[in-house]
Amino acid sequence: MKSWRFHQFGDIGNLRMDEIPIPKPAPNEALVKLQYAALNPADAYLVKGQYPRPGTPPFAVGRDGCGVVEKPGDSGRFRIGDTVVLLRSEIGVTREGTLAEYVAAPEASLAPLPPGWKEEEGAAAPLAFLTAWQALVEAAGVEPGQTVLITGASGGVGTASVLLAKTLGAKVVALSRSAEKRARLKTLGADLAVNAEIDGLEMRVKEALGGGRVDAVVENLAGPYLQASINLCRERGRVALVGLLAGTKAQIIVGTLLFKRVRVEGVAVGTYTPGESQEAWRQIVTRLDAAGAKPPIDIVFPLESVPEAFAYLERGPFGKVLVRTGV
Ligand SMILES: NC(=O)c1ccc[n+]([C@@H]2O[C@H](COP(=O)([O-])OP(=O)(O)OC[C@H]3O[C@@H](n4cnc5c(N)ncnc54)[C@H](OP(=O)(O)O)[C@@H]3O)[C@@H](O)[C@H]2O)c1
């Protein structure tokens, strides 16, 4: 089978399409013929050697995927021909990932493709939506009527956060540097969409809010955005710290944090157990279905074009970047 593996840590150009045997699943795993895989920035961090506790190359990256069960495992939950999605697991982190034609996956981390969803939507959603769920519900404790600021709102986690925050009854302020993407964020459900350029950002958000502050932030960017997010919080506001696309280091004015009693809490979707992922996924699907919403997909690349897909992701997507891994 074809598999996009990297053989040593370095730039994304280290990925190359290998021809390797179809994997042999363990008894508690299913063999899945993949139809689509979705990219995440962490896949690129991993290839570059910037991700904690990765596996030993060579192996394929790719944590998200959707495909058809060819050989079920011993859980009794799946049959040949079932279409399944992969929830967050060690796939593509310490072991062979989804940028390949097949993957052997623990059945505890598989879920049926939700009825009425397309295969590409099933591949696009899990990691981004599970992360958004942990950020909004567990780290930020968002309640109906509250106002949530979402930085990097056009990305995979950002668009998932916009959709889920609306299903939680929140007012959403979405940030993007692109006017075109701000218009799309409003169509997606954001109440306000504000230019994310860091210069003058706080003033623009305060103006858009009519002088108010936000109850919670989903912080996908960090770097200089973290202090801005803290400043924009009300007293006892919460910042769910998800990503670091604008910098791995941030200078914090300690006084603001302590006088306002703002809580900054890390989000790490990898800490979900398979059981916790399944439960969060069930709630996510129920909420999206009730709202008639589907995960936004920006673009689908053919399997031959994985390097181009990573380059596209780095430029900033709207929703998810996918790779068609099979037919
Ligand atoms: N903690 C966890 O468990 C977890 C899980 C998943 C992802 N993450 C992390 O969360 C972050 C977001 O992931 P994602 O999948 O949503 O990323 P993504 O799809 O690549 O989108 C991120 C968005 O952020 C904006 N952006 C990127 N670089 C920026 C910069 N330097 N300054 C300002 N804005 C910038 C872009 O929006 P505009 O061009 O529209 O401004 C882009 O569309 C990443 O760091 C990722 O690794 C963490």
JSON list of N, CA and C in Angstrom, two decimals, residues 5-6 9 29 42-43 45-47 51-64 86 88-98 103-106 109 127 270:
[
{"chain": "A", "resi": 5, "resn": "ARG", "atom": "N", "xyz": [5.42, 8.37, 4.59]},
{"chain": "A", "resi": 5, "resn": "ARG", "atom": "CA", "xyz": [6.17, 8.24, 5.84]},
{"chain": "A", "resi": 5, "resn": "ARG", "atom": "C", "xyz": [7.35, 9.23, 5.87]},
{"chain": "A", "resi": 6, "resn": "PHE", "atom": "N", "xyz": [7.77, 9.60, 7.07]},
{"chain": "A", "resi": 6, "resn": "PHE", "atom": "CA", "xyz": [9.01, 10.35, 7.19]},
{"chain": "A", "resi": 6, "resn": "PHE", "atom": "C", "xyz": [10.04, 9.42, 7.81]},
{"chain": "A", "resi": 9, "resn": "PHE", "atom": "N", "xyz": [13.60, 13.14, 11.45]},
{"chain": "A", "resi": 9, "resn": "PHE", "atom": "CA", "xyz": [13.00, 14.42, 11.80]},
{"chain": "A", "resi": 9, "resn": "PHE", "atom": "C", "xyz": [13.65, 15.51, 10.96]},
{"chain": "A", "resi": 29, "resn": "GLU", "atom": "N", "xyz": [-7.85, -4.60, 17.33]},
{"chain": "A", "resi": 29, "resn": "GLU", "atom": "CA", "xyz": [-7.81, -3.55, 16.31]},
{"chain": "A", "resi": 29, "resn": "GLU", "atom": "C", "xyz": [-8.57, -3.98, 15.06]},
{"chain": "A", "resi": 42, "resn": "ALA", "atom": "N", "xyz": [-0.23, 19.77, 14.14]},
{"chain": "A", "resi": 42, "resn": "ALA", "atom": "CA", "xyz": [0.65, 18.91, 14.96]},
{"chain": "A", "resi": 42, "resn": "ALA", "atom": "C", "xyz": [1.37, 17.86, 14.12]},
{"chain": "A", "resi": 43, "resn": "ASP", "atom": "N", "xyz": [0.79, 17.47, 12.96]},
{"chain": "A", "resi": 43, "resn": "ASP", "atom": "CA", "xyz": [1.48, 16.50, 12.09]},
{"chain": "A", "resi": 43, "resn": "ASP", "atom": "C", "xyz": [2.80, 17.11, 11.60]},
{"chain": "A", "resi": 45, "resn": "TYR", "atom": "N", "xyz": [4.42, 19.65, 13.11]},
{"chain": "A", "resi": 45, "resn": "TYR", "atom": "CA", "xyz": [5.32, 19.78, 14.27]},
{"chain": "A", "resi": 45, "resn": "TYR", "atom": "C", "xyz": [6.05, 18.46, 14.51]},
{"chain": "A", "resi": 46, "resn": "LEU", "atom": "N", "xyz": [5.30, 17.36, 14.38]},
{"chain": "A", "resi": 46, "resn": "LEU", "atom": "CA", "xyz": [5.88, 16.05, 14.67]},
{"chain": "A", "resi": 46, "resn": "LEU", "atom": "C", "xyz": [7.02, 15.72, 13.70]},
{"chain": "A", "resi": 47, "resn": "VAL", "atom": "N", "xyz": [6.77, 15.93, 12.40]},
{"chain": "A", "resi": 47, "resn": "VAL", "atom": "CA", "xyz": [7.82, 15.65, 11.40]},
{"chain": "A", "resi": 47, "resn": "VAL", "atom": "C", "xyz": [9.05, 16.52, 11.68]},
{"chain": "A", "resi": 51, "resn": "TYR", "atom": "N", "xyz": [7.39, 17.96, 18.47]},
{"chain": "A", "resi": 51, "resn": "TYR", "atom": "CA", "xyz": [6.22, 17.44, 19.18]},
{"chain": "A", "resi": 51, "resn": "TYR", "atom": "C", "xyz": [6.70, 16.50, 20.29]},
{"chain": "A", "resi": 52, "resn": "PRO", "atom": "N", "xyz": [6.11, 16.62, 21.51]},
{"chain": "A", "resi": 52, "resn": "PRO", "atom": "CA", "xyz": [6.60, 15.78, 22.61]},
{"chain": "A", "resi": 52, "resn": "PRO", "atom": "C", "xyz": [6.28, 14.30, 22.41]},
{"chain": "A", "resi": 53, "resn": "ARG", "atom": "N", "xyz": [7.21, 13.45, 22.78]},
{"chain": "A", "resi": 53, "resn": "ARG", "atom": "CA", "xyz": [7.04, 11.98, 22.81]},
{"chain": "A", "resi": 53, "resn": "ARG", "atom": "C", "xyz": [6.50, 11.38, 21.49]},
{"chain": "A", "resi": 54, "resn": "PRO", "atom": "N", "xyz": [7.15, 11.67, 20.37]},
{"chain": "A", "resi": 54, "resn": "PRO", "atom": "CA", "xyz": [6.71, 11.04, 19.12]},
{"chain": "A", "resi": 54, "resn": "PRO", "atom": "C", "xyz": [7.25, 9.62, 19.02]},
{"chain": "A", "resi": 55, "resn": "GLY", "atom": "N", "xyz": [6.71, 8.86, 18.05]},
{"chain": "A", "resi": 55, "resn": "GLY", "atom": "CA", "xyz": [7.27, 7.54, 17.77]},
{"chain": "A", "resi": 55, "resn": "GLY", "atom": "C", "xyz": [8.60, 7.66, 17.04]},
{"chain": "A", "resi": 56, "resn": "THR", "atom": "N", "xyz": [9.18, 6.51, 16.74]},
{"chain": "A", "resi": 56, "resn": "THR", "atom": "CA", "xyz": [10.47, 6.47, 16.06]},
{"chain": "A", "resi": 56, "resn": "THR", "atom": "C", "xyz": [10.24, 6.28, 14.56]},
{"chain": "A", "resi": 57, "resn": "PRO", "atom": "N", "xyz": [10.72, 7.23, 13.73]},
{"chain": "A", "resi": 57, "resn": "PRO", "atom": "CA", "xyz": [10.53, 7.05, 12.29]},
{"chain": "A", "resi": 57, "resn": "PRO", "atom": "C", "xyz": [11.30, 5.82, 11.79]},
{"chain": "A", "resi": 58, "resn": "PRO", "atom": "N", "xyz": [10.89, 5.22, 10.66]},
{"chain": "A", "resi": 58, "resn": "PRO", "atom": "CA", "xyz": [9.87, 5.76, 9.74]},
{"chain": "A", "resi": 58, "resn": "PRO", "atom": "C", "xyz": [8.45, 5.36, 10.13]},
{"chain": "A", "resi": 59, "resn": "PHE", "atom": "N", "xyz": [7.54, 6.32, 10.00]},
{"chain": "A", "resi": 59, "resn": "PHE", "atom": "CA", "xyz": [6.11, 6.01, 10.05]},
{"chain": "A", "resi": 59, "resn": "PHE", "atom": "C", "xyz": [5.33, 7.17, 9.41]},
{"chain": "A", "resi": 60, "resn": "ALA", "atom": "N", "xyz": [4.06, 6.91, 9.12]},
{"chain": "A", "resi": 60, "resn": "ALA", "atom": "CA", "xyz": [3.20, 7.93, 8.50]},
{"chain": "A", "resi": 60, "resn": "ALA", "atom": "C", "xyz": [2.57, 8.77, 9.59]},
{"chain": "A", "resi": 61, "resn": "VAL", "atom": "N", "xyz": [2.50, 10.10, 9.38]},
{"chain": "A", "resi": 61, "resn": "VAL", "atom": "CA", "xyz": [1.71, 10.95, 10.27]},
{"chain": "A", "resi": 61, "resn": "VAL", "atom": "C", "xyz": [0.26, 10.92, 9.81]},
{"chain": "A", "resi": 62, "resn": "GLY", "atom": "N", "xyz": [-0.61, 11.66, 10.52]},
{"chain": "A", "resi": 62, "resn": "GLY", "atom": "CA", "xyz": [-2.05, 11.70, 10.19]},
{"chain": "A", "resi": 62, "resn": "GLY", "atom": "C", "xyz": [-2.83, 11.08, 11.33]},
{"chain": "A", "resi": 63, "resn": "ARG", "atom": "N", "xyz": [-3.64, 11.93, 12.02]},
{"chain": "A", "resi": 63, "resn": "ARG", "atom": "CA", "xyz": [-4.40, 11.44, 13.18]},
{"chain": "A", "resi": 63, "resn": "ARG", "atom": "C", "xyz": [-5.87, 11.26, 12.87]},
{"chain": "A", "resi": 64, "resn": "ASP", "atom": "N", "xyz": [-6.34, 11.96, 11.86]},
{"chain": "A", "resi": 64, "resn": "ASP", "atom": "CA", "xyz": [-7.76, 11.92, 11.53]},
{"chain": "A", "resi": 64, "resn": "ASP", "atom": "C", "xyz": [-7.97, 11.07, 10.28]},
{"chain": "A", "resi": 86, "resn": "LEU", "atom": "N", "xyz": [-11.95, 7.82, 12.92]},
{"chain": "A", "resi": 86, "resn": "LEU", "atom": "CA", "xyz": [-10.94, 7.63, 13.98]},
{"chain": "A", "resi": 86, "resn": "LEU", "atom": "C", "xyz": [-11.02, 8.78, 14.97]},
{"chain": "A", "resi": 88, "resn": "ARG", "atom": "N", "xyz": [-9.32, 10.52, 18.55]},
{"chain": "A", "resi": 88, "resn": "ARG", "atom": "CA", "xyz": [-7.93, 10.73, 18.92]},
{"chain": "A", "resi": 88, "resn": "ARG", "atom": "C", "xyz": [-7.33, 9.48, 19.59]},
{"chain": "A", "resi": 89, "resn": "SER", "atom": "N", "xyz": [-6.15, 9.05, 19.08]},
{"chain": "A", "resi": 89, "resn": "SER", "atom": "CA", "xyz": [-5.45, 7.89, 19.65]},
{"chain": "A", "resi": 89, "resn": "SER", "atom": "C", "xyz": [-3.96, 8.10, 19.42]},
{"chain": "A", "resi": 90, "resn": "GLU", "atom": "N", "xyz": [-3.18, 7.05, 19.52]},
{"chain": "A", "resi": 90, "resn": "GLU", "atom": "CA", "xyz": [-1.74, 7.15, 19.23]},
{"chain": "A", "resi": 90, "resn": "GLU", "atom": "C", "xyz": [-1.44, 7.07, 17.74]},
{"chain": "A", "resi": 91, "resn": "ILE", "atom": "N", "xyz": [-2.50, 6.83, 16.92]},
{"chain": "A", "resi": 91, "resn": "ILE", "atom": "CA", "xyz": [-2.35, 6.77, 15.46]},
{"chain": "A", "resi": 91, "resn": "ILE", "atom": "C", "xyz": [-1.74, 8.09, 14.97]},
{"chain": "A", "resi": 92, "resn": "GLY", "atom": "N", "xyz": [-0.65, 7.99, 14.23]},
{"chain": "A", "resi": 92, "resn": "GLY", "atom": "CA", "xyz": [-0.02, 9.20, 13.68]},
{"chain": "A", "resi": 92, "resn": "GLY", "atom": "C", "xyz": [0.79, 9.98, 14.70]},
{"chain": "A", "resi": 93, "resn": "VAL", "atom": "N", "xyz": [0.93, 9.45, 15.92]},
{"chain": "A", "resi": 93, "resn": "VAL", "atom": "CA", "xyz": [1.75, 10.11, 16.95]},
{"chain": "A", "resi": 93, "resn": "VAL", "atom": "C", "xyz": [2.94, 9.22, 17.28]},
{"chain": "A", "resi": 94, "resn": "THR", "atom": "N", "xyz": [2.63, 8.00, 17.73]},
{"chain": "A", "resi": 94, "resn": "THR", "atom": "CA", "xyz": [3.72, 7.06, 18.03]},
{"chain": "A", "resi": 94, "resn": "THR", "atom": "C", "xyz": [3.68, 5.85, 17.10]},
{"chain": "A", "resi": 95, "resn": "ARG", "atom": "N", "xyz": [2.65, 5.77, 16.25]},
{"chain": "A", "resi": 95, "resn": "ARG", "atom": "CA", "xyz": [2.52, 4.61, 15.35]},
{"chain": "A", "resi": 95, "resn": "ARG", "atom": "C", "xyz": [1.92, 5.06, 14.02]},
{"chain": "A", "resi": 96, "resn": "GLU", "atom": "N", "xyz": [1.89, 4.14, 13.05]},
{"chain": "A", "resi": 96, "resn": "GLU", "atom": "CA", "xyz": [1.49, 4.47, 11.68]},
{"chain": "A", "resi": 96, "resn": "GLU", "atom": "C", "xyz": [0.18, 5.26, 11.63]},
{"chain": "A", "resi": 97, "resn": "GLY", "atom": "N", "xyz": [0.19, 6.38, 10.88]},
{"chain": "A", "resi": 97, "resn": "GLY", "atom": "CA", "xyz": [-0.95, 7.28, 10.82]},
{"chain": "A", "resi": 97, "resn": "GLY", "atom": "C", "xyz": [-1.80, 7.10, 9.57]},
{"chain": "A", "resi": 98, "resn": "THR", "atom": "N", "xyz": [-2.63, 8.09, 9.31]},
{"chain": "A", "resi": 98, "resn": "THR", "atom": "CA", "xyz": [-3.70, 7.96, 8.31]},
{"chain": "A", "resi": 98, "resn": "THR", "atom": "C", "xyz": [-3.34, 8.48, 6.92]},
{"chain": "A", "resi": 103, "resn": "VAL", "atom": "N", "xyz": [-5.04, 1.66, 7.61]},
{"chain": "A", "resi": 103, "resn": "VAL", "atom": "CA", "xyz": [-4.50, 1.83, 8.96]},
{"chain": "A", "resi": 103, "resn": "VAL", "atom": "C", "xyz": [-5.07, 0.72, 9.84]},
{"chain": "A", "resi": 104, "resn": "ALA", "atom": "N", "xyz": [-4.25, 0.24, 10.78]},
{"chain": "A", "resi": 104, "resn": "ALA", "atom": "CA", "xyz": [-4.74, -0.67, 11.82]},
{"chain": "A", "resi": 104, "resn": "ALA", "atom": "C", "xyz": [-5.03, 0.19, 13.04]},
{"chain": "A", "resi": 105, "resn": "ALA", "atom": "N", "xyz": [-6.28, 0.16, 13.51]},
{"chain": "A", "resi": 105, "resn": "ALA", "atom": "CA", "xyz": [-6.68, 1.11, 14.56]},
{"chain": "A", "resi": 105, "resn": "ALA", "atom": "C", "xyz": [-7.38, 0.38, 15.71]},
{"chain": "A", "resi": 106, "resn": "PRO", "atom": "N", "xyz": [-7.08, 0.76, 16.96]},
{"chain": "A", "resi": 106, "resn": "PRO", "atom": "CA", "xyz": [-7.79, 0.16, 18.09]},
{"chain": "A", "resi": 106, "resn": "PRO", "atom": "C", "xyz": [-9.29, 0.41, 17.97]},
{"chain": "A", "resi": 109, "resn": "SER", "atom": "N", "xyz": [-11.01, 3.28, 19.73]},
{"chain": "A", "resi": 109, "resn": "SER", "atom": "CA", "xyz": [-10.88, 4.65, 19.22]},
{"chain": "A", "resi": 109, "resn": "SER", "atom": "C", "xyz": [-11.59, 4.83, 17.88]},
{"chain": "A", "resi": 127, "resn": "LEU", "atom": "N", "xyz": [-10.45, 15.32, 15.57]},
{"chain": "A", "resi": 127, "resn": "LEU", "atom": "CA", "xyz": [-9.44, 15.96, 16.42]},
{"chain": "A", "resi": 127, "resn": "LEU", "atom": "C", "xyz": [-9.80, 17.42, 16.72]},
{"chain": "A", "resi": 270, "resn": "GLY", "atom": "N", "xyz": [-4.89, 15.01, 23.66]},
{"chain": "A", "resi": 270, "resn": "GLY", "atom": "CA", "xyz": [-4.23, 13.72, 23.83]},
{"chain": "A", "resi": 270, "resn": "GLY", "atom": "C", "xyz": [-4.41, 13.12, 25.22]}
]
